[in-house]
mmCIF file with all atom_site columns, C-alpha atoms in Angstrom:
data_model
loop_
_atom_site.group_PDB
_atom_site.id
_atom_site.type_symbol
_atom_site.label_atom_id
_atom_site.label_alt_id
_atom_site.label_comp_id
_atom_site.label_asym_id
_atom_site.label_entity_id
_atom_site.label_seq_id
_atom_site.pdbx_PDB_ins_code
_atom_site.Cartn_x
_atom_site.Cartn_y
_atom_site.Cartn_z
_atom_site.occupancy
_atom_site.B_iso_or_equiv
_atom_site.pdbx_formal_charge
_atom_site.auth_seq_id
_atom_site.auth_comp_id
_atom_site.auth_asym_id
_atom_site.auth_atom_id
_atom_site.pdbx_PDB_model_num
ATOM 1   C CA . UNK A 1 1   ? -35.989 -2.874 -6.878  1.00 63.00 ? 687 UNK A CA 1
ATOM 2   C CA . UNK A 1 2   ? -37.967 -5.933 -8.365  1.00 72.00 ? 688 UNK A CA 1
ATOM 3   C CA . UNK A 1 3   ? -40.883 -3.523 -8.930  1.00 79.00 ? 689 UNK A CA 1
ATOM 4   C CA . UNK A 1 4   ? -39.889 -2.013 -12.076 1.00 79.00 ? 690 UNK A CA 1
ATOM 5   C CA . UNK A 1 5   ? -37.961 -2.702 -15.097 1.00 85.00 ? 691 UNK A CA 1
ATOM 6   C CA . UNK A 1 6   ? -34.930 -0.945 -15.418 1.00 88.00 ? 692 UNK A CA 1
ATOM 7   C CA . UNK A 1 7   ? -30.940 -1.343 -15.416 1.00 93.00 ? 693 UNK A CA 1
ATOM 8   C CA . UNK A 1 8   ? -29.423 1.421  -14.450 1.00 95.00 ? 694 UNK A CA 1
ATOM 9   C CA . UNK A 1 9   ? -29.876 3.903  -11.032 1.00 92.00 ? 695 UNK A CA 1
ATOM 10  C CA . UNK A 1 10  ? -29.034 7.694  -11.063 1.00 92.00 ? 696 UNK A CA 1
ATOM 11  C CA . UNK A 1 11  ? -28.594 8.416  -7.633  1.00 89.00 ? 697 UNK A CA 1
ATOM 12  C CA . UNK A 1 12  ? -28.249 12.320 -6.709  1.00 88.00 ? 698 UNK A CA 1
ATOM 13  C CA . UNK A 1 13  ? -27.415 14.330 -3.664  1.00 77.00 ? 699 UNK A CA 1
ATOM 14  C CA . UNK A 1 14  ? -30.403 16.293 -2.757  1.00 73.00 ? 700 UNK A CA 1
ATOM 15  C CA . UNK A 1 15  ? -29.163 19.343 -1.708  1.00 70.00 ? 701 UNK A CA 1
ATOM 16  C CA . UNK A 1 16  ? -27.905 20.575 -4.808  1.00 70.00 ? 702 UNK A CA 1
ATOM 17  C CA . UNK A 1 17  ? -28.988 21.983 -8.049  1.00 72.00 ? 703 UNK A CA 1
ATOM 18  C CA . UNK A 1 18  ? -28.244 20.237 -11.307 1.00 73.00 ? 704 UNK A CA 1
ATOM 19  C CA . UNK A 1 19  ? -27.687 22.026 -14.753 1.00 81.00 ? 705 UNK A CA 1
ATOM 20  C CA . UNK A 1 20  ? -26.367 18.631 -16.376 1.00 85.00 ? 706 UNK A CA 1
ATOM 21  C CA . UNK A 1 21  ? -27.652 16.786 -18.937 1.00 88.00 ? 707 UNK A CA 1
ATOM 22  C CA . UNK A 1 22  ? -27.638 12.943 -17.255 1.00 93.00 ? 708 UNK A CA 1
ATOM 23  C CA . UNK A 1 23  ? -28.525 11.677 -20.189 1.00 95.00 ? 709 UNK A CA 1
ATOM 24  C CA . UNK A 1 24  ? -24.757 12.185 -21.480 1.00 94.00 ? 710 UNK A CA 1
ATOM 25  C CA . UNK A 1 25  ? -23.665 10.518 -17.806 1.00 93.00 ? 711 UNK A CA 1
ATOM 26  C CA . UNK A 1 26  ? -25.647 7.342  -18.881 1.00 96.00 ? 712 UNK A CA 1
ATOM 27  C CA . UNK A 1 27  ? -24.604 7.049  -22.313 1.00 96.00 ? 713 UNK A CA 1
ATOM 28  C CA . UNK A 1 28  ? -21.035 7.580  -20.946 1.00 93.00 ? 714 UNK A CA 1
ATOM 29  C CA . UNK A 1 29  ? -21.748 4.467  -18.380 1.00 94.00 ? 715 UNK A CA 1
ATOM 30  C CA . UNK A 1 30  ? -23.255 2.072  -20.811 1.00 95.00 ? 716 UNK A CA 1
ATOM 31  C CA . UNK A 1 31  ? -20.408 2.367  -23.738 1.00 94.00 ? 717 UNK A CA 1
ATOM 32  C CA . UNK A 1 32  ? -18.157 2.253  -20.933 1.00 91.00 ? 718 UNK A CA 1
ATOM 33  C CA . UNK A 1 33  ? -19.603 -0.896 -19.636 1.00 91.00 ? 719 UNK A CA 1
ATOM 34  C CA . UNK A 1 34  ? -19.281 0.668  -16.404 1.00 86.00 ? 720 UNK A CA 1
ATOM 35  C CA . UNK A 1 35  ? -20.638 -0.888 -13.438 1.00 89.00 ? 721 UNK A CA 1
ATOM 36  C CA . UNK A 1 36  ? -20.619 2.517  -11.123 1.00 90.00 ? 722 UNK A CA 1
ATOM 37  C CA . UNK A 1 37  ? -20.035 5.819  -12.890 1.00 92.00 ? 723 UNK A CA 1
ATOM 38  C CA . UNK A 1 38  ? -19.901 8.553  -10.555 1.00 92.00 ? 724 UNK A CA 1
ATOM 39  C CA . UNK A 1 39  ? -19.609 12.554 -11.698 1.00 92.00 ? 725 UNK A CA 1
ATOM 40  C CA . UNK A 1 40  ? -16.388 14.642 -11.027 1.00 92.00 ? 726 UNK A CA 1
ATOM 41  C CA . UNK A 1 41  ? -15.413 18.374 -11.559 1.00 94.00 ? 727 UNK A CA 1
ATOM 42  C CA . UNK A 1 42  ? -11.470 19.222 -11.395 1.00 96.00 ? 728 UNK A CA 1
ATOM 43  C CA . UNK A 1 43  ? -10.967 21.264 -8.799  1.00 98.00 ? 729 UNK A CA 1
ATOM 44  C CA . UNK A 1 44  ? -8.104  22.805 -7.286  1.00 97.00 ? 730 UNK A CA 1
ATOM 45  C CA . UNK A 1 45  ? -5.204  22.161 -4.615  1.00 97.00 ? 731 UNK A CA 1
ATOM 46  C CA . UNK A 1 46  ? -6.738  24.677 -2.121  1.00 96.00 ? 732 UNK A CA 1
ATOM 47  C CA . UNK A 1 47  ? -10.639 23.565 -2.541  1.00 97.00 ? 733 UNK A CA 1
ATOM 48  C CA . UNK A 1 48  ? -9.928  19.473 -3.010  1.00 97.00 ? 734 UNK A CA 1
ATOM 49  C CA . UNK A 1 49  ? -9.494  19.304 0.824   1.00 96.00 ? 735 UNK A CA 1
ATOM 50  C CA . UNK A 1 50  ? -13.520 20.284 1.286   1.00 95.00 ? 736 UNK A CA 1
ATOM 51  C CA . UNK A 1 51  ? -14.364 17.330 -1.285  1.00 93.00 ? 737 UNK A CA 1
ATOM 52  C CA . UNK A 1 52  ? -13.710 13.640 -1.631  1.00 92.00 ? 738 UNK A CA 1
ATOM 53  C CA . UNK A 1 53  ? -11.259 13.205 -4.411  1.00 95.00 ? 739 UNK A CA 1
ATOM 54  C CA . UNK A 1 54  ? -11.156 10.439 -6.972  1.00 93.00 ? 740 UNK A CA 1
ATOM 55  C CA . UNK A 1 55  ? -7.682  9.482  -8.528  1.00 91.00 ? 741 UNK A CA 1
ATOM 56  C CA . UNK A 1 56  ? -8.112  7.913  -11.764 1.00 87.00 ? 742 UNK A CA 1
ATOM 57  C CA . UNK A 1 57  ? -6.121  6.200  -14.541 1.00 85.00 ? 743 UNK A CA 1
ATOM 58  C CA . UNK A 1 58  ? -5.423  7.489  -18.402 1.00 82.00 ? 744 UNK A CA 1
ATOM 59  C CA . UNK A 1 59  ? -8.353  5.632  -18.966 1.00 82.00 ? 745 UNK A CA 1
ATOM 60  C CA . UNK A 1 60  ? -10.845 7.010  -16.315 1.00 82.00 ? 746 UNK A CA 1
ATOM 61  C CA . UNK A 1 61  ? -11.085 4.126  -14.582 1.00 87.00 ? 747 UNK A CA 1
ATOM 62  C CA . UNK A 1 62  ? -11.560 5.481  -11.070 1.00 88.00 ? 748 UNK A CA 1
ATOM 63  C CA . UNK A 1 63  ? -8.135  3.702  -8.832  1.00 88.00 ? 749 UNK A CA 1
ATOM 64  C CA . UNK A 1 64  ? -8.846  5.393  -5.070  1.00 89.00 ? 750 UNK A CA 1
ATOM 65  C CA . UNK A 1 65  ? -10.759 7.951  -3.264  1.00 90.00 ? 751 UNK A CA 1
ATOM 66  C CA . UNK A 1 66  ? -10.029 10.119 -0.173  1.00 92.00 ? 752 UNK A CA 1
ATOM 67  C CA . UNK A 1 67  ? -12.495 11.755 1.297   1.00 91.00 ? 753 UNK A CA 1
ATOM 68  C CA . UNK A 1 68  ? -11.628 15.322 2.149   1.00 93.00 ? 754 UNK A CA 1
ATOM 69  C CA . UNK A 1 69  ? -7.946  14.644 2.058   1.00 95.00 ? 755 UNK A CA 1
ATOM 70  C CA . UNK A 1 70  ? -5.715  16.810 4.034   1.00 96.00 ? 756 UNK A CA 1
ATOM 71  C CA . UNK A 1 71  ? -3.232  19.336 2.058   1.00 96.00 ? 757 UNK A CA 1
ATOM 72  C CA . UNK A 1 72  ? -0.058  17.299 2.334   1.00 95.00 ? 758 UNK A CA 1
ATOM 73  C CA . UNK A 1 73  ? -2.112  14.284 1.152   1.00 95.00 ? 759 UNK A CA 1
ATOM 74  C CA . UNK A 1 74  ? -2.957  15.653 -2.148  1.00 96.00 ? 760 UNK A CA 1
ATOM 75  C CA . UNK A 1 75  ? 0.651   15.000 -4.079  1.00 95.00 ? 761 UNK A CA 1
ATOM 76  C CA . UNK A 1 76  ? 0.023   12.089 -6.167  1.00 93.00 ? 762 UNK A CA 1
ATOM 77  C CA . UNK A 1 77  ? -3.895  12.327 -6.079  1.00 95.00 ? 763 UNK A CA 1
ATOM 78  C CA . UNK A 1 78  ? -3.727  14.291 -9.342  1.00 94.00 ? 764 UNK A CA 1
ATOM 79  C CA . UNK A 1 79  ? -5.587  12.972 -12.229 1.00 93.00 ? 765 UNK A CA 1
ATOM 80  C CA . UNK A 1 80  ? -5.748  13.362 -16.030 1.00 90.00 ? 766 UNK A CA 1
ATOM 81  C CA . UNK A 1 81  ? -7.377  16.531 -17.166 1.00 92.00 ? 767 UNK A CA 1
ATOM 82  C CA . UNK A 1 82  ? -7.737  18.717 -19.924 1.00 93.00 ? 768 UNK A CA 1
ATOM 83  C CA . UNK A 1 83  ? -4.869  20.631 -20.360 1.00 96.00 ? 769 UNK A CA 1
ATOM 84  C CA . UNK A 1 84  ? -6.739  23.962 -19.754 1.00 97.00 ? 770 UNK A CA 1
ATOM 85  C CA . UNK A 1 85  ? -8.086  22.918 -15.986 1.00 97.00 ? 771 UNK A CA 1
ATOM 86  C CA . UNK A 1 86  ? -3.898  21.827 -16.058 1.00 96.00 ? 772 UNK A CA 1
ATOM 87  C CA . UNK A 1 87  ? -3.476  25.330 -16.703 1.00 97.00 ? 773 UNK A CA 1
ATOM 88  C CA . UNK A 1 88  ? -5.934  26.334 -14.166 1.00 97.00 ? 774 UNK A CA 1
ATOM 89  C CA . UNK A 1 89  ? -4.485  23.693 -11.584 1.00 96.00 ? 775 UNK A CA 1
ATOM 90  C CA . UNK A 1 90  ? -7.200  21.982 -11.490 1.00 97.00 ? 776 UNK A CA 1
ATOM 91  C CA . UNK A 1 91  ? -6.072  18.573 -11.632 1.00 96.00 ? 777 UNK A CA 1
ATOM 92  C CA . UNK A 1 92  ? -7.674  17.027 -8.506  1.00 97.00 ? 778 UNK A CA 1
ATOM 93  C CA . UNK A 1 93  ? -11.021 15.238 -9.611  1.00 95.00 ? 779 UNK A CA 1
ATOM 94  C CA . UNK A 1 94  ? -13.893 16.040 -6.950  1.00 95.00 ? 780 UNK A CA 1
ATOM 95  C CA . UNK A 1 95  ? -17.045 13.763 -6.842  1.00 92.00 ? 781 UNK A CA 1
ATOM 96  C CA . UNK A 1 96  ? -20.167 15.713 -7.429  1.00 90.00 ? 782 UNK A CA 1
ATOM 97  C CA . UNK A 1 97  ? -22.213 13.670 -5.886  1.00 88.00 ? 783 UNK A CA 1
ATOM 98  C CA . UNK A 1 98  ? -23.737 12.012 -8.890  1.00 91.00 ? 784 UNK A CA 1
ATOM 99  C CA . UNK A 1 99  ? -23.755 8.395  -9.524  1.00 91.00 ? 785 UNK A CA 1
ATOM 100 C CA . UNK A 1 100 ? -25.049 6.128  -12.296 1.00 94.00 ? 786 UNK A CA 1
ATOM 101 C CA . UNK A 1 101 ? -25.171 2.308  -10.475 1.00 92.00 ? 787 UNK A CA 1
ATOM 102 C CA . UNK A 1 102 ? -25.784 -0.311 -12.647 1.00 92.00 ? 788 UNK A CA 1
ATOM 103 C CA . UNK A 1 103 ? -28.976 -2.101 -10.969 1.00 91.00 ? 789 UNK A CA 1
ATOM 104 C CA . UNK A 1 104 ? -27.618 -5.952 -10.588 1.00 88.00 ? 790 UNK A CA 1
ATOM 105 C CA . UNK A 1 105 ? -24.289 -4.274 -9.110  1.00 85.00 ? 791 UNK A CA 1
ATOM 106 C CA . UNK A 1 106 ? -26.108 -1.750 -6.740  1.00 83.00 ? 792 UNK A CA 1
ATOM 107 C CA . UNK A 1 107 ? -28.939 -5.005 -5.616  1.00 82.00 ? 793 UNK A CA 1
ATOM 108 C CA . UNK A 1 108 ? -25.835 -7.149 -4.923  1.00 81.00 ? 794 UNK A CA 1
ATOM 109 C CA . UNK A 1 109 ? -24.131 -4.584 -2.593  1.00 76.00 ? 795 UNK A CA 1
ATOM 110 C CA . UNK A 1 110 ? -27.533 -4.209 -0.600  1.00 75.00 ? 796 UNK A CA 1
ATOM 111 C CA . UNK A 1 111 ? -28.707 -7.740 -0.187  1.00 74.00 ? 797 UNK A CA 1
ATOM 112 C CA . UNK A 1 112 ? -24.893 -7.794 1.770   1.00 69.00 ? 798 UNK A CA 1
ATOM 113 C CA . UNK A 1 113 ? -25.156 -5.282 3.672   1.00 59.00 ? 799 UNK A CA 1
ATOM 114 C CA . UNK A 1 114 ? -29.145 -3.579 3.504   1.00 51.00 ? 800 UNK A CA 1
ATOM 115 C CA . UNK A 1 115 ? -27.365 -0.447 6.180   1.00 50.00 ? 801 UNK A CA 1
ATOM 116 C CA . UNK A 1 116 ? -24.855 0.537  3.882   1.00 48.00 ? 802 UNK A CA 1
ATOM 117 C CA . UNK A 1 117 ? -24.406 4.197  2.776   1.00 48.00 ? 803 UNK A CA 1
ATOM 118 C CA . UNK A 1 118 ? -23.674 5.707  -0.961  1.00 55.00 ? 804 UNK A CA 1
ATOM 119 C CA . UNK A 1 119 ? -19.752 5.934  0.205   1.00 55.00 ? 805 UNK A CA 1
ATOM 120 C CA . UNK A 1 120 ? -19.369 2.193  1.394   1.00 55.00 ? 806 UNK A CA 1
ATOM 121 C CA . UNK A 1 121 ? -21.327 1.233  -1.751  1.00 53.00 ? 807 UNK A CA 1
ATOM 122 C CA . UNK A 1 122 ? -19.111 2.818  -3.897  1.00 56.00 ? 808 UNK A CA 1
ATOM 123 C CA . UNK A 1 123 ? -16.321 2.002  -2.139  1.00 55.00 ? 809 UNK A CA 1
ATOM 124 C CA . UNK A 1 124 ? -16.930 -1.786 -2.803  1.00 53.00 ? 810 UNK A CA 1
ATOM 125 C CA . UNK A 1 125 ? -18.292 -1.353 -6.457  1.00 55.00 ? 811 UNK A CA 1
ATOM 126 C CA . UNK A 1 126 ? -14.993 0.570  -7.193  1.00 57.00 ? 812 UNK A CA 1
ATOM 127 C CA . UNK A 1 127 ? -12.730 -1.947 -5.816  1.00 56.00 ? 813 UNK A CA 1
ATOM 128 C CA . UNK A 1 128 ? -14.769 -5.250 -6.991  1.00 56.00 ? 814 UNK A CA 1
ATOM 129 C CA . UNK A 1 129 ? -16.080 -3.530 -10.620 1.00 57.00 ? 815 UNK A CA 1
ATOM 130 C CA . UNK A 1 130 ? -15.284 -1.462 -13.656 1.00 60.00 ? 816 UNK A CA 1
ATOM 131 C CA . UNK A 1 131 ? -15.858 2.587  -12.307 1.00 60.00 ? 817 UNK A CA 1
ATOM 132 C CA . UNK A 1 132 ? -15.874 5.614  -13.734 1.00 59.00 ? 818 UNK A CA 1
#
């Protein structure tokens, strides 16, 4: 990471294709302030048990994540969405895989623990940080 100068990380699941412009994602992060924004589509009931599911606030500000939450688990995991997904019942925010780490932010949670996956990073970021 000392290599080059940068000061923000896009980190993407490889075993997808992307039609997304991330340059929206990372203007999105930086008037945010954010220190880890991470991509979500709304999703329904029946499909948010096959994803890990972000609640958020009014704001966005990502409050708690489940990972492939059971059925009965989902009441109270719904987030604010436009009011056609609401329409759709698609209320349940599913990651897509698709983060934007601030570097200092993503370097700290790696000098403490080098082993760490994507999930435990985030985990930490979101509960330490501004996320979005």
């Amino acid at each position: 990471m000392k290599k080059y100068d940068y000061d923000y990380i896009l980190i993407l699941s490889g075993d997808q294709l992307y039609q997304m412009d991330f340059r929206e994602m990372l203007d999105f992060h930086i008037e945010n302030g954010g220190d880890l924004t991470i991509a979500t589509i709304p999703v329904n009931a029946k499909d948010a048990t096959g994803f890990g599911i972000l609640k958020s606030d009014d704001e966005g500000n990502i409050t708690s994540f489940y990972e492939k939450p059971d059925y009965d688990m989902l009441d109270g995991l719904q987030s604010e969405v436009s009011d056609e997904n609401k329409r759709k019942g698609k209320e349940y925010l599913a990651s897509m895989g698709i983060y934007i780490f601030t570097k200092t932010i993503l370097k700290r949670c790696l000098m403490r623990e080098p082993e760490t996956i994507l999930e435990k990073i985030s985990f930490r970021v979101q509960s330490e940080n501004t996320t979005y």
